[in-house]
mmCIF file of C-alpha atoms in Angstrom:
data_model
loop_
_atom_site.group_PDB
_atom_site.id
_atom_site.type_symbol
_atom_site.label_atom_id
_atom_site.label_comp_id
_atom_site.label_asym_id
_atom_site.label_seq_id
_atom_site.Cartn_x
_atom_site.Cartn_y
_atom_site.Cartn_z
ATOM 1 C CA SER A 268 -60.329 -107.816 88.280
ATOM 2 C CA GLU A 269 -59.881 -111.477 87.410
ATOM 3 C CA ALA A 270 -59.086 -110.767 83.767
ATOM 4 C CA ALA A 271 -55.587 -109.888 82.667
ATOM 5 C CA HIS A 272 -54.907 -106.177 82.354
ATOM 6 C CA PRO A 273 -55.800 -105.036 78.838
ATOM 7 C CA GLY A 274 -52.397 -103.369 78.422
ATOM 8 C CA ARG A 275 -53.542 -100.253 76.624
ATOM 9 C CA TRP A 276 -50.197 -98.522 76.591
ATOM 10 C CA ALA A 277 -50.771 -95.077 75.117
ATOM 11 C CA GLY A 278 -47.405 -94.706 73.426
ATOM 12 C CA ARG A 279 -44.920 -91.876 73.745
ATOM 13 C CA LYS A 280 -45.285 -88.301 72.598
ATOM 14 C CA SER A 281 -42.357 -86.465 71.099
ATOM 15 C CA LYS A 282 -41.869 -83.059 72.693
ATOM 16 C CA ALA A 283 -41.264 -81.622 69.219
ATOM 17 C CA GLU A 284 -44.645 -82.741 67.865
ATOM 18 C CA PRO A 285 -47.879 -80.822 68.341
ATOM 19 C CA ALA A 286 -50.313 -82.593 70.686
ATOM 20 C CA ALA A 287 -52.781 -83.323 67.863
ATOM 21 C CA VAL A 288 -50.113 -85.135 65.831
ATOM 22 C CA ALA A 289 -48.913 -87.066 68.861
ATOM 23 C CA GLU A 290 -52.520 -88.087 69.656
ATOM 24 C CA GLU A 291 -52.831 -89.676 66.210
ATOM 25 C CA LYS A 292 -49.596 -91.634 66.727
ATOM 26 C CA LYS A 293 -50.707 -93.426 69.906
ATOM 27 C CA THR A 294 -50.117 -97.118 69.563
ATOM 28 C CA GLU A 295 -51.626 -100.169 71.153
ATOM 29 C CA PRO A 296 -49.310 -102.921 72.365
ATOM 30 C CA SER A 297 -48.947 -105.874 70.034
ATOM 31 C CA THR A 298 -49.958 -108.208 72.879
ATOM 32 C CA ALA A 299 -52.107 -107.764 75.973
ATOM 33 C CA CYS A 300 -50.489 -107.398 79.365
ATOM 34 C CA PRO A 301 -49.975 -110.949 80.670
ATOM 35 C CA VAL A 302 -50.708 -110.233 84.358
ATOM 36 C CA LYS A 303 -53.778 -109.450 86.429
ATOM 37 C CA SER A 304 -54.509 -106.155 88.138
ATOM 38 C CA GLY A 305 -53.442 -105.551 91.727
ATOM 39 C CA VAL A 306 -50.086 -106.119 93.396
ATOM 40 C CA VAL A 307 -47.795 -108.194 91.188
ATOM 41 C CA VAL A 308 -45.124 -110.534 92.614
ATOM 42 C CA GLY A 309 -42.961 -113.520 91.653
ATOM 43 C CA ASP A 310 -43.346 -114.972 88.174
ATOM 44 C CA ASP A 311 -46.057 -112.428 87.350
ATOM 45 C CA LEU A 312 -43.577 -109.631 88.088
ATOM 46 C CA LEU A 313 -41.031 -111.174 85.730
ATOM 47 C CA ALA A 314 -43.736 -111.566 83.070
ATOM 48 C CA LEU A 315 -44.755 -107.908 83.497
ATOM 49 C CA PHE A 316 -41.168 -106.671 83.074
ATOM 50 C CA LYS A 317 -40.611 -108.952 80.067
ATOM 51 C CA TRP A 318 -43.837 -107.683 78.456
ATOM 52 C CA ALA A 319 -42.886 -104.031 79.040
ATOM 53 C CA LYS A 320 -39.475 -104.657 77.465
ATOM 54 C CA GLU A 321 -41.042 -106.382 74.459
ATOM 55 C CA GLN A 322 -43.451 -103.454 74.051
ATOM 56 C CA SER A 323 -40.533 -100.973 74.349
ATOM 57 C CA PHE A 324 -41.730 -98.940 77.311
ATOM 58 C CA ALA A 325 -40.651 -98.335 80.880
ATOM 59 C CA ILE A 326 -42.906 -98.703 83.891
ATOM 60 C CA PRO A 327 -42.686 -95.549 86.028
ATOM 61 C CA ALA A 328 -41.543 -95.885 89.637
ATOM 62 C CA VAL A 329 -42.807 -93.297 92.117
ATOM 63 C CA ASN A 330 -41.810 -92.816 95.763
ATOM 64 C CA TYR A 331 -44.598 -92.204 98.234
ATOM 65 C CA VAL A 332 -44.771 -91.307 101.928
ATOM 66 C CA ALA A 333 -48.507 -91.253 102.631
ATOM 67 C CA SER A 334 -51.687 -93.045 101.652
ATOM 68 C CA SER A 335 -52.895 -89.919 99.851
ATOM 69 C CA SER A 336 -49.779 -89.759 97.671
ATOM 70 C CA VAL A 337 -49.885 -93.436 96.748
ATOM 71 C CA ASN A 338 -53.612 -93.167 95.986
ATOM 72 C CA ALA A 339 -52.841 -90.288 93.605
ATOM 73 C CA VAL A 340 -50.176 -92.409 91.890
ATOM 74 C CA LEU A 341 -52.564 -95.354 91.561
ATOM 75 C CA GLU A 342 -55.318 -93.104 90.229
ATOM 76 C CA SER A 343 -52.955 -91.695 87.594
ATOM 77 C CA ALA A 344 -51.937 -95.213 86.571
ATOM 78 C CA ALA A 345 -55.596 -96.214 86.292
ATOM 79 C CA LYS A 346 -56.494 -93.150 84.210
ATOM 80 C CA SER A 347 -53.617 -93.839 81.823
ATOM 81 C CA GLU A 348 -54.331 -97.601 81.914
ATOM 82 C CA ASN A 349 -50.686 -98.401 82.618
ATOM 83 C CA PRO A 350 -48.855 -100.473 85.228
ATOM 84 C CA VAL A 351 -46.915 -98.634 87.915
ATOM 85 C CA ILE A 352 -44.187 -99.266 90.487
ATOM 86 C CA VAL A 353 -44.690 -97.649 93.898
ATOM 87 C CA GLN A 354 -41.652 -97.291 96.146
ATOM 88 C CA VAL A 355 -41.339 -96.808 99.876
ATOM 89 C CA SER A 356 -37.971 -95.743 101.265
ATOM 90 C CA GLN A 357 -36.517 -95.881 104.758
ATOM 91 C CA GLY A 358 -37.336 -92.212 105.267
ATOM 92 C CA GLY A 359 -40.793 -92.661 103.760
ATOM 93 C CA GLY A 360 -41.607 -95.482 106.146
ATOM 94 C CA ALA A 361 -40.449 -93.457 109.154
ATOM 95 C CA PHE A 362 -42.424 -90.425 107.964
ATOM 96 C CA TYR A 363 -45.602 -92.478 107.571
ATOM 97 C CA CYS A 364 -45.227 -93.811 111.112
ATOM 98 C CA GLY A 365 -44.991 -90.243 112.378
ATOM 99 C CA LYS A 366 -42.080 -87.837 112.604
ATOM 100 C CA GLY A 367 -42.624 -87.588 116.374
ATOM 101 C CA ILE A 368 -41.802 -91.283 116.799
ATOM 102 C CA LYS A 369 -38.141 -92.066 117.477
ATOM 103 C CA ASP A 370 -36.748 -94.466 114.906
ATOM 104 C CA ASP A 371 -34.614 -96.400 117.400
ATOM 105 C CA GLY A 372 -33.697 -99.718 115.845
ATOM 106 C CA TYR A 373 -35.688 -98.683 112.748
ATOM 107 C CA LYS A 374 -38.951 -99.446 114.579
ATOM 108 C CA ALA A 375 -40.762 -96.472 113.028
ATOM 109 C CA THR A 376 -39.338 -97.241 109.591
ATOM 110 C CA ILE A 377 -40.435 -100.869 109.827
ATOM 111 C CA ALA A 378 -43.920 -100.077 111.106
ATOM 112 C CA GLY A 379 -44.480 -97.318 108.547
ATOM 113 C CA SER A 380 -43.144 -99.358 105.618
ATOM 114 C CA ILE A 381 -45.330 -102.333 106.516
ATOM 115 C CA ALA A 382 -48.384 -100.106 106.964
ATOM 116 C CA LEU A 383 -47.820 -98.443 103.591
ATOM 117 C CA ALA A 384 -47.310 -101.796 101.839
ATOM 118 C CA LYS A 385 -50.484 -103.198 103.436
ATOM 119 C CA HIS A 386 -52.399 -100.113 102.311
ATOM 120 C CA VAL A 387 -51.227 -100.627 98.722
ATOM 121 C CA ARG A 388 -52.134 -104.338 98.855
ATOM 122 C CA ALA A 389 -55.622 -103.459 100.115
ATOM 123 C CA VAL A 390 -56.479 -100.785 97.544
ATOM 124 C CA ALA A 391 -54.436 -101.712 94.441
ATOM 125 C CA PRO A 392 -56.981 -104.218 93.036
ATOM 126 C CA MET A 393 -59.599 -101.448 92.903
ATOM 127 C CA TYR A 394 -57.522 -99.418 90.426
ATOM 128 C CA ASP A 395 -57.560 -102.170 87.761
ATOM 129 C CA VAL A 396 -53.860 -101.929 86.813
ATOM 130 C CA PRO A 397 -50.815 -104.025 87.715
ATOM 131 C CA VAL A 398 -48.935 -102.519 90.684
ATOM 132 C CA VAL A 399 -45.426 -103.370 91.879
ATOM 133 C CA ILE A 400 -44.341 -102.548 95.441
ATOM 134 C CA HIS A 401 -40.630 -101.743 95.571
ATOM 135 C CA SER A 402 -38.652 -101.206 98.764
ATOM 136 C CA ASP A 403 -36.549 -98.514 97.081
ATOM 137 C CA HIS A 404 -33.010 -99.899 97.213
ATOM 138 C CA CYS A 405 -33.513 -101.566 100.555
ATOM 139 C CA ALA A 406 -30.376 -103.427 101.619
ATOM 140 C CA LYS A 407 -30.946 -107.161 102.163
ATOM 141 C CA ASN A 408 -29.334 -106.992 105.588
ATOM 142 C CA TRP A 409 -31.623 -104.176 106.707
ATOM 143 C CA TYR A 410 -34.257 -105.629 109.017
ATOM 144 C CA ALA A 411 -37.068 -103.372 107.763
ATOM 145 C CA CYS A 412 -36.939 -105.003 104.325
ATOM 146 C CA THR A 413 -37.132 -108.485 105.759
ATOM 147 C CA SER A 414 -39.998 -107.396 108.008
ATOM 148 C CA MET A 415 -41.899 -105.858 105.110
ATOM 149 C CA VAL A 416 -41.525 -108.997 103.007
ATOM 150 C CA ARG A 417 -42.485 -111.327 105.879
ATOM 151 C CA SER A 418 -45.591 -109.291 106.663
ATOM 152 C CA SER A 419 -46.873 -109.852 103.125
ATOM 153 C CA GLU A 420 -46.510 -113.643 103.215
#
């Protein structure tokens, strides 16, 4: 979608309140989300985090290890009309490549992480919400992180 995400944050429900009362208390953000749908990077990422802070809500971050799990996360974000952070870890990347593949020199981790990130980049715009790809605490000196970033340039 070329238009900025509408930013229809549903608000938070108190566990102590009945669902009907909580439904009535849903609030709209005071300003629309300033970024477009799809994978968010750079200045748009900073704008998204600033907007979430101003609106007093956190963006959930979910680890994934397969295209089916990330699709479920993206579908949930779309249904709730909220941005989401999807995270791929070293183990997640290796798992996606295939547990039968030896991870010598992190080759399986690198290949799996890149493949997962490319999958998210390909499908995220179809879910009509801002999506952040996070390398899940990836150390800067770890080659897989550098490879994942370079593959997206």
